[in-house]
C-alpha cells in the first residue's frame, strides 16, 4: 500500500511504497525522466522484488504546466511537495532578463530548502580536461535562500529604482555609484541565521561521513559585512556548537598570535591525531585556482549562493561536465527535499534521443541515499561506471573518450538496464 513519507524526531520515516512527486521538466526533461524512471524502477525491482517500490506522482511546473493550467508553477505542485516531503525534478525553463523568476529558485525559497548539496566526483572512464580528476572529491553546501538569489532587484528607470537611489544618495551618503541614473539595483541579504544553518549542516555532514575538512569559501575581503560575516559567523558556530569535534583556522591563528607558530602547528597536529574536522576558510577566487592545482586539499565546501553556483559548475567541468553532476535541495530541519538535474533544458537536443540522463540518474542516487535505500544508488553507480570504462556513453561524454561509443539516450538506458540485471 502506498503511503506518505513523514518526519519524526528529526528523521525521515520512509514506508516500503512511498509516494514521490516528480516534475518531468522542459526541453530534454521528458526524455531523461523516462530514462531515469526506467532505471530507478528496474533497480528497485532487482534488489527488493515486491517488497519495495516507488509510487510516482506527476506534478506540473514549467512549460507543460503553463500549457495545461496557464500557470508556470501551480499551487497544487507546491502543496504536493509539502505533503509528500521528498521529490525529484528535471530541468525547467526560465526566461532570461524578463518574465517569470526562476522556478528552481521559487521552489527552493517556498519550501525553505536552504541547502543546495552538490557532490562532485570523477567516474573512471570519463574524459576530463585536468590531469588528475581522481583527486576531485568534494561535497558543496551552497546556501540556497539568501545572497543576490533572493531576487531583490529593481530595473533602472523605474520609480522604485529612483526611490532607492534617492535614499542611498541622500539618506545613506552613498556616492560610489558611477552611473546612478542608468543603474539597476540589487540587494544582497546575508543573515547570521541563514549562514549558521548552512554551515551547521555542512559540519554535521562531515561528521556523519567522516570527512576531514570543512572549508568556508567567501569573498569577505571585498564584501566585508555579508561574505565577511559568513566567515566570521561560521567560525563562531563551529567553535561554539562543535568544540569537541572541530579545530578551526581561527583557533590556529589565535594560538599562533599568542604563543607562536610552533605551538599552533602542534595544536593542529594534535587535532588531526584526534580526527577532529578542520574548519578553515579561503577567498573564492583563490579557491577556484586551488581546485585546479591541489583539489585534494578540499572535501566539504560551505559557501554562499552565487559562489556556489560558479564553484559547482567549475568542479563539474573538472570531472567531465555538468551532464554527470547531481544536485539536491534540502531542509535538514523539516526533512523537505527536492532532487534535480543540475543542467539546463537543452531545447536544441529535445526530441533527438541524444540527451544524457546521468545528472538526473545521479540525483536519484542521492534521493535513494536520503531515503535510506542506499543499495539502489550503489547498484546504479556501479553500472554507470562499468559502461563509462568500456567507452559506452551518450554523445556529450563519448566524443571525448579514446574508445568512445556514442549511444542514444534509449541505447544508454537499455545498456544500464542490462548491466543492472
Coordinates of C-alpha atoms in Angstrom, one line a residue:
X1 CA 0.0 0.0 0.0
X2 CA 1.4 3.4 -1.0
X3 CA 2.0 5.9 1.9
X4 CA 3.4 9.3 2.5
X5 CA 6.9 9.9 3.8
X6 CA 6.8 11.5 7.3
X7 CA 9.3 13.2 9.5
X8 CA 9.6 12.3 13.2
X9 CA 12.2 13.1 15.7
X10 CA 14.4 14.7 13.1
X11 CA 14.3 11.6 11.0
X12 CA 12.5 10.6 7.8
X13 CA 10.0 7.8 8.2
X14 CA 10.0 6.0 4.8
X15 CA 7.4 3.4 4.1
X16 CA 8.0 0.5 1.6
X17 CA 5.9 2.1 -1.1
X18 CA 6.5 5.9 -0.7
X19 CA 4.7 8.4 -2.9
X20 CA 7.3 10.5 -4.7
X21 CA 6.1 13.6 -6.7
X22 CA 8.1 14.3 -9.8
X23 CA 8.3 17.1 -12.4
X24 CA 9.2 15.8 -15.8
X25 CA 10.9 19.0 -16.9
X26 CA 11.2 21.1 -20.1
X27 CA 13.3 20.6 -23.2
X28 CA 15.1 17.3 -22.7
X29 CA 13.3 16.8 -19.4
X30 CA 10.8 14.3 -20.8
X31 CA 13.5 12.0 -22.3
X32 CA 15.9 12.0 -19.4
X33 CA 13.0 11.5 -16.9
X34 CA 11.7 8.5 -18.9
X35 CA 15.2 7.0 -18.9
X36 CA 15.8 7.7 -15.2
X37 CA 12.5 6.3 -14.1
X38 CA 13.1 3.1 -16.0
X39 CA 16.4 2.7 -14.3
X40 CA 15.1 3.5 -10.9
X41 CA 12.1 1.1 -11.1
X42 CA 14.2 -1.7 -12.6
X43 CA 16.9 -1.4 -9.9
X44 CA 14.4 -1.4 -7.1
X45 CA 12.7 -4.5 -8.6
X46 CA 16.1 -6.3 -8.9
X47 CA 17.0 -5.5 -5.3
X48 CA 13.7 -5.8 -3.5
X49 CA 11.3 -7.6 -5.8
X50 CA 7.8 -6.9 -4.5
X51 CA 8.9 -5.7 -1.1
X52 CA 9.6 -2.1 -2.1
X53 CA 8.6 0.2 -4.9
X54 CA 8.2 3.9 -5.6
X55 CA 4.7 5.2 -6.4
X56 CA 5.4 8.1 -8.7
X57 CA 3.0 11.1 -8.8
X58 CA 3.4 13.6 -11.6
X59 CA 3.1 17.3 -10.7
X60 CA 3.3 20.2 -13.1
X61 CA 5.8 23.1 -13.5
X62 CA 7.4 25.0 -16.3
X63 CA 6.1 24.9 -19.9
X64 CA 4.0 21.9 -19.5
X65 CA 2.2 23.5 -16.6
X66 CA 1.7 26.7 -18.4
X67 CA 0.2 24.9 -21.4
X68 CA -2.2 23.0 -19.3
X69 CA -3.1 25.4 -16.5
X70 CA -1.9 28.9 -17.6
X71 CA 0.5 28.9 -14.6
X72 CA 4.2 28.2 -14.6
X73 CA 4.2 26.9 -11.0
X74 CA 0.7 25.8 -9.9
X75 CA -0.1 25.9 -6.2
X76 CA -1.0 22.2 -6.4
X77 CA 2.6 21.4 -7.2
X78 CA 4.0 23.3 -4.2
X79 CA 1.3 21.6 -2.0
X80 CA 2.3 18.2 -3.3
X81 CA 6.0 18.7 -2.4
X82 CA 4.9 19.8 1.1
X83 CA 2.5 16.9 1.5
X84 CA 4.9 14.1 0.3
X85 CA 8.1 15.8 1.6
X86 CA 10.6 14.3 -0.9
X87 CA 10.5 14.8 -4.7
X88 CA 12.6 14.8 -7.9
X89 CA 12.6 17.1 -11.0
X90 CA 14.0 17.6 -14.4
X91 CA 15.3 20.9 -15.8
X92 CA 12.8 23.8 -16.1
X93 CA 12.7 26.8 -18.4
X94 CA 13.2 30.3 -17.1
X95 CA 13.3 33.4 -19.4
X96 CA 16.5 35.4 -19.1
X97 CA 16.2 39.1 -18.3
X98 CA 12.4 39.3 -18.2
X99 CA 9.2 37.4 -17.3
X100 CA 8.9 34.9 -14.5
X101 CA 11.6 34.4 -11.9
X102 CA 13.5 31.2 -11.8
X103 CA 11.1 28.3 -11.0
X104 CA 14.0 26.5 -9.4
X105 CA 14.7 29.4 -7.0
X106 CA 11.0 29.7 -6.3
X107 CA 10.7 26.1 -5.3
X108 CA 13.8 26.4 -3.0
X109 CA 12.6 29.5 -1.3
X110 CA 9.0 28.5 -0.9
X111 CA 9.9 25.2 0.7
X112 CA 12.9 26.8 2.5
X113 CA 15.3 24.3 1.0
X114 CA 18.3 26.1 2.4
X115 CA 21.0 23.6 1.4
X116 CA 21.9 23.0 -2.2
X117 CA 24.1 19.9 -2.0
X118 CA 26.3 19.1 -5.0
X119 CA 28.6 16.2 -4.6
X120 CA 31.4 16.1 -7.2
X121 CA 33.4 13.1 -8.1
X122 CA 35.1 11.5 -11.1
X123 CA 33.9 8.3 -12.8
X124 CA 36.5 6.0 -14.2
X125 CA 36.4 6.1 -18.0
X126 CA 35.1 9.7 -18.3
X127 CA 37.5 12.1 -20.0
X128 CA 38.5 15.2 -18.1
X129 CA 40.3 18.4 -19.0
X130 CA 42.5 18.1 -15.9
X131 CA 45.4 15.7 -15.3
X132 CA 44.2 14.1 -12.1
X133 CA 40.4 14.2 -11.9
X134 CA 40.6 11.3 -9.4
X135 CA 41.7 13.9 -6.9
X136 CA 38.4 15.8 -7.1
X137 CA 36.0 14.6 -4.5
X138 CA 34.1 17.4 -2.9
X139 CA 30.7 18.0 -1.4
X140 CA 29.4 21.5 -2.0
X141 CA 27.0 23.0 0.5
X142 CA 25.6 26.1 -1.3
X143 CA 23.3 28.4 0.7
X144 CA 20.0 28.4 -1.2
X145 CA 17.8 31.2 0.1
X146 CA 19.8 34.4 0.5
X147 CA 22.5 36.4 -1.3
X148 CA 21.6 38.0 -4.6
X149 CA 19.4 35.0 -5.5
X150 CA 16.8 36.4 -3.0
X151 CA 15.6 38.3 -6.1
X152 CA 15.5 41.8 -4.5
X153 CA 16.1 43.8 -7.7
X154 CA 14.8 47.0 -9.4
X155 CA 15.2 47.8 -13.1
X156 CA 16.9 51.1 -14.0
X157 CA 14.5 53.9 -14.8
X158 CA 11.6 52.6 -12.7
X159 CA 10.1 54.6 -9.9
X160 CA 11.4 52.0 -7.4
X161 CA 14.9 52.4 -8.6
X162 CA 14.7 56.1 -8.4
X163 CA 13.3 55.9 -4.9
X164 CA 16.1 53.6 -3.8
X165 CA 18.8 55.8 -5.5
X166 CA 17.4 58.9 -3.7
X167 CA 17.5 57.1 -0.4
X168 CA 21.1 55.8 -1.0
X169 CA 22.4 59.2 -2.0
X170 CA 20.6 61.5 0.4
X171 CA 19.9 59.3 3.5
X172 CA 22.8 56.9 3.4
X173 CA 25.5 59.1 1.9
X174 CA 26.4 56.7 -0.9
X175 CA 28.3 58.4 -3.7
X176 CA 30.2 55.5 -5.3
X177 CA 27.6 54.8 -7.9
X178 CA 29.3 55.8 -11.2
X179 CA 26.2 56.0 -13.4
X180 CA 23.3 56.5 -11.0
X181 CA 20.7 57.4 -13.5
X182 CA 21.1 54.3 -15.6
X183 CA 21.8 51.8 -12.9
X184 CA 19.7 48.9 -11.9
X185 CA 19.9 47.8 -8.3
X186 CA 20.0 44.6 -6.3
X187 CA 20.3 43.8 -2.6
X188 CA 22.4 41.0 -1.1
X189 CA 21.0 39.8 2.2
X190 CA 23.2 37.5 4.2
X191 CA 22.0 36.7 7.7
X192 CA 23.5 35.1 10.8
X193 CA 20.7 32.5 10.9
X194 CA 21.0 31.7 7.2
X195 CA 24.8 31.3 7.4
X196 CA 24.7 29.3 10.6
X197 CA 22.2 26.7 9.5
X198 CA 24.1 26.1 6.2
X199 CA 27.4 25.8 7.9
X200 CA 25.9 23.6 10.7
X201 CA 24.6 21.2 8.0
X202 CA 28.0 21.1 6.3
X203 CA 29.8 20.2 9.6
X204 CA 27.2 17.6 10.6
X205 CA 27.6 16.1 7.1
X206 CA 31.4 15.9 7.5
X207 CA 30.9 14.3 10.9
X208 CA 28.4 11.7 9.6
X209 CA 30.6 10.7 6.6
X210 CA 34.0 11.1 8.4
X211 CA 35.3 13.7 6.0
X212 CA 38.4 15.6 7.2
X213 CA 37.7 19.3 6.4
X214 CA 35.0 21.9 6.0
X215 CA 36.1 25.0 4.0
X216 CA 34.2 28.3 4.2
X217 CA 34.5 29.9 0.7
X218 CA 33.7 33.6 0.6
X219 CA 34.7 37.0 -0.8
X220 CA 34.9 38.6 2.6
X221 CA 38.0 40.7 1.6
X222 CA 35.7 42.8 -0.5
X223 CA 32.2 42.3 0.8
X224 CA 33.2 42.6 4.5
X225 CA 29.8 42.6 6.2
X226 CA 28.0 40.0 4.0
X227 CA 30.5 37.4 2.9
X228 CA 32.9 38.5 5.6
X229 CA 30.1 38.0 8.1
X230 CA 29.5 34.5 6.7
X231 CA 33.1 33.6 7.5
X232 CA 33.0 35.2 11.0
X233 CA 29.7 33.6 11.9
X234 CA 30.8 30.2 10.6
X235 CA 33.9 30.1 12.8
X236 CA 31.8 31.2 15.8
X237 CA 29.3 28.5 15.2
X238 CA 31.9 25.8 14.8
X239 CA 33.7 26.7 18.0
X240 CA 30.5 27.1 19.9
X241 CA 28.5 24.1 18.8
X242 CA 31.2 21.6 17.8
X243 CA 34.0 22.4 20.2
X244 CA 34.8 18.7 20.8
X245 CA 34.8 17.8 17.1
X246 CA 36.5 20.6 15.2
X247 CA 39.6 22.7 15.1
X248 CA 39.4 25.9 13.2
X249 CA 41.8 28.1 11.3
X250 CA 40.6 30.9 13.6
X251 CA 41.8 28.9 16.7
X252 CA 45.1 28.2 14.9
X253 CA 45.6 31.9 14.2
X254 CA 44.9 32.8 17.8
X255 CA 47.4 30.3 19.2
X256 CA 50.0 31.4 16.6
X257 CA 49.5 35.1 17.6
X258 CA 49.7 34.4 21.4
X259 CA 52.4 31.8 21.7
X260 CA 53.9 31.3 18.3
X261 CA 53.7 29.1 15.2
X262 CA 55.3 26.1 16.7
X263 CA 52.6 25.8 19.3
X264 CA 49.9 26.4 16.7
X265 CA 51.3 23.7 14.4
X266 CA 51.4 21.3 17.4
X267 CA 47.8 22.1 18.2
X268 CA 46.8 21.4 14.6
X269 CA 48.8 18.1 14.6
X270 CA 47.0 17.0 17.8
X271 CA 43.6 17.9 16.3
X272 CA 44.3 15.7 13.3
X273 CA 45.6 12.9 15.5
X274 CA 42.2 13.1 17.3
X275 CA 40.5 13.0 13.9
X276 CA 38.9 16.4 14.5
X277 CA 37.4 18.1 11.5
X278 CA 39.5 21.1 10.3
X279 CA 37.4 24.1 9.6
X280 CA 39.2 26.7 7.5
X281 CA 38.3 29.4 5.0
X282 CA 39.6 30.6 1.6
X283 CA 38.8 33.6 -0.7
X284 CA 36.6 32.5 -3.6
X285 CA 38.9 33.4 -6.4
X286 CA 41.9 31.7 -4.7
X287 CA 39.7 28.6 -4.1
X288 CA 38.9 28.3 -7.8
X289 CA 42.6 28.4 -8.6
X290 CA 43.4 25.9 -5.8
X291 CA 40.9 23.4 -7.0
X292 CA 42.8 23.1 -10.3
X293 CA 46.2 22.9 -8.6
X294 CA 45.5 21.0 -5.4
X295 CA 41.9 19.7 -5.3
X296 CA 42.8 17.0 -2.7
X297 CA 43.0 19.8 -0.1
X298 CA 39.2 20.1 0.0
X299 CA 36.4 17.8 1.0
X300 CA 33.3 19.7 2.2
X301 CA 32.7 23.2 0.9
X302 CA 30.3 25.7 2.6
X303 CA 29.6 28.8 0.6
X304 CA 27.1 31.4 -0.3
X305 CA 24.6 31.2 -3.2
X306 CA 26.3 32.9 -6.1
X307 CA 29.8 31.5 -5.2
X308 CA 28.2 28.0 -5.0
X309 CA 26.7 28.4 -8.5
X310 CA 30.1 29.2 -10.0
X311 CA 32.0 26.6 -7.9
X312 CA 29.7 23.7 -8.6
X313 CA 29.9 24.2 -12.4
X314 CA 33.7 24.5 -12.5
X315 CA 34.1 21.4 -10.4
X316 CA 31.7 19.5 -12.6
X317 CA 33.7 20.5 -15.7
X318 CA 36.8 19.1 -14.0
X319 CA 35.3 15.7 -13.7
X320 CA 33.7 15.6 -17.2
X321 CA 30.9 18.1 -17.3
X322 CA 27.6 19.1 -15.8
X323 CA 26.0 16.2 -17.6
X324 CA 27.2 13.9 -14.8
X325 CA 26.7 16.4 -11.9
X326 CA 23.8 15.6 -9.5
X327 CA 22.1 18.0 -7.1
X328 CA 19.7 18.2 -4.1
X329 CA 17.9 20.9 -2.4
X330 CA 17.3 20.0 1.3
X331 CA 16.0 21.4 4.5
X332 CA 17.5 19.1 7.2
X333 CA 15.3 20.6 9.9
X334 CA 11.9 19.8 8.2
X335 CA 13.1 16.9 6.0
X336 CA 11.8 18.5 2.8
X337 CA 14.0 17.7 -0.2
X338 CA 13.9 18.0 -4.0
X339 CA 16.5 16.3 -6.1
X340 CA 17.2 17.7 -9.6
X341 CA 19.2 17.5 -12.8
X342 CA 21.7 20.4 -12.5
X343 CA 21.9 21.2 -16.2
X344 CA 19.5 23.3 -18.4
X345 CA 16.7 22.2 -20.6
X346 CA 18.9 22.0 -23.8
X347 CA 16.0 22.7 -26.2
X348 CA 18.2 22.2 -29.2
X349 CA 18.5 18.5 -28.2
X350 CA 14.9 17.9 -27.2
X351 CA 13.3 15.0 -29.1
X352 CA 16.6 14.0 -30.7
X353 CA 17.3 11.0 -28.4
X354 CA 20.8 12.4 -27.6
X355 CA 20.4 13.8 -24.1
X356 CA 22.4 12.5 -21.2
X357 CA 20.2 11.3 -18.3
X358 CA 23.2 10.9 -16.0
X359 CA 22.7 14.0 -13.9
X360 CA 19.1 13.0 -13.1
X361 CA 20.1 9.4 -12.5
X362 CA 22.8 10.5 -10.0
X363 CA 20.4 12.9 -8.4
X364 CA 18.1 9.9 -8.0
X365 CA 21.0 8.1 -6.3
X366 CA 21.2 11.0 -3.8
X367 CA 17.5 10.7 -3.3
X368 CA 17.6 7.0 -2.5
X369 CA 20.5 7.5 -0.2
X370 CA 18.4 10.2 1.6
X371 CA 15.5 7.7 1.8
X372 CA 17.9 5.1 3.3
X373 CA 17.7 2.8 0.3
X374 CA 21.5 3.0 -0.3
X375 CA 21.7 -0.3 -2.2
X376 CA 19.8 1.3 -5.1
X377 CA 22.4 4.0 -5.6
X378 CA 25.3 1.7 -5.3
X379 CA 24.0 -0.6 -8.0
X380 CA 23.2 2.3 -10.4
X381 CA 26.7 3.9 -9.9
X382 CA 28.4 0.6 -10.4
X383 CA 26.5 0.0 -13.7
X384 CA 27.2 3.6 -14.9
X385 CA 30.9 3.3 -14.2
X386 CA 31.1 -0.1 -15.9
X387 CA 29.7 1.5 -19.1
X388 CA 31.9 4.5 -18.9
X389 CA 35.0 2.4 -18.5
X390 CA 34.0 0.4 -21.6
X391 CA 33.5 3.7 -23.5
X392 CA 29.7 3.5 -23.7
X393 CA 28.1 6.8 -23.1
X394 CA 25.9 9.5 -24.7
X395 CA 27.5 11.7 -27.2
X396 CA 28.4 14.5 -24.8
X397 CA 30.8 12.1 -22.9
X398 CA 31.6 9.5 -25.6
X399 CA 33.1 12.1 -28.1
X400 CA 35.9 12.8 -25.6
X401 CA 36.6 9.1 -24.7
X402 CA 39.5 7.4 -26.5
X403 CA 37.4 4.3 -27.1
X404 CA 34.1 6.2 -27.0
X405 CA 31.0 4.5 -28.4
X406 CA 28.2 7.1 -28.9
X407 CA 24.9 5.8 -27.6
X408 CA 21.5 7.4 -27.9
X409 CA 19.5 8.2 -24.8
X410 CA 17.5 5.0 -25.2
X411 CA 20.6 2.9 -26.0
X412 CA 22.4 4.1 -22.9
X413 CA 19.3 3.4 -20.8
X414 CA 19.0 -0.1 -22.2
X415 CA 22.7 -0.8 -21.6
X416 CA 22.2 0.3 -18.0
X417 CA 19.2 -1.9 -17.5
X418 CA 21.2 -4.9 -18.9
X419 CA 24.2 -4.1 -16.6
X420 CA 21.9 -3.8 -13.6
X421 CA 20.1 -7.1 -14.4

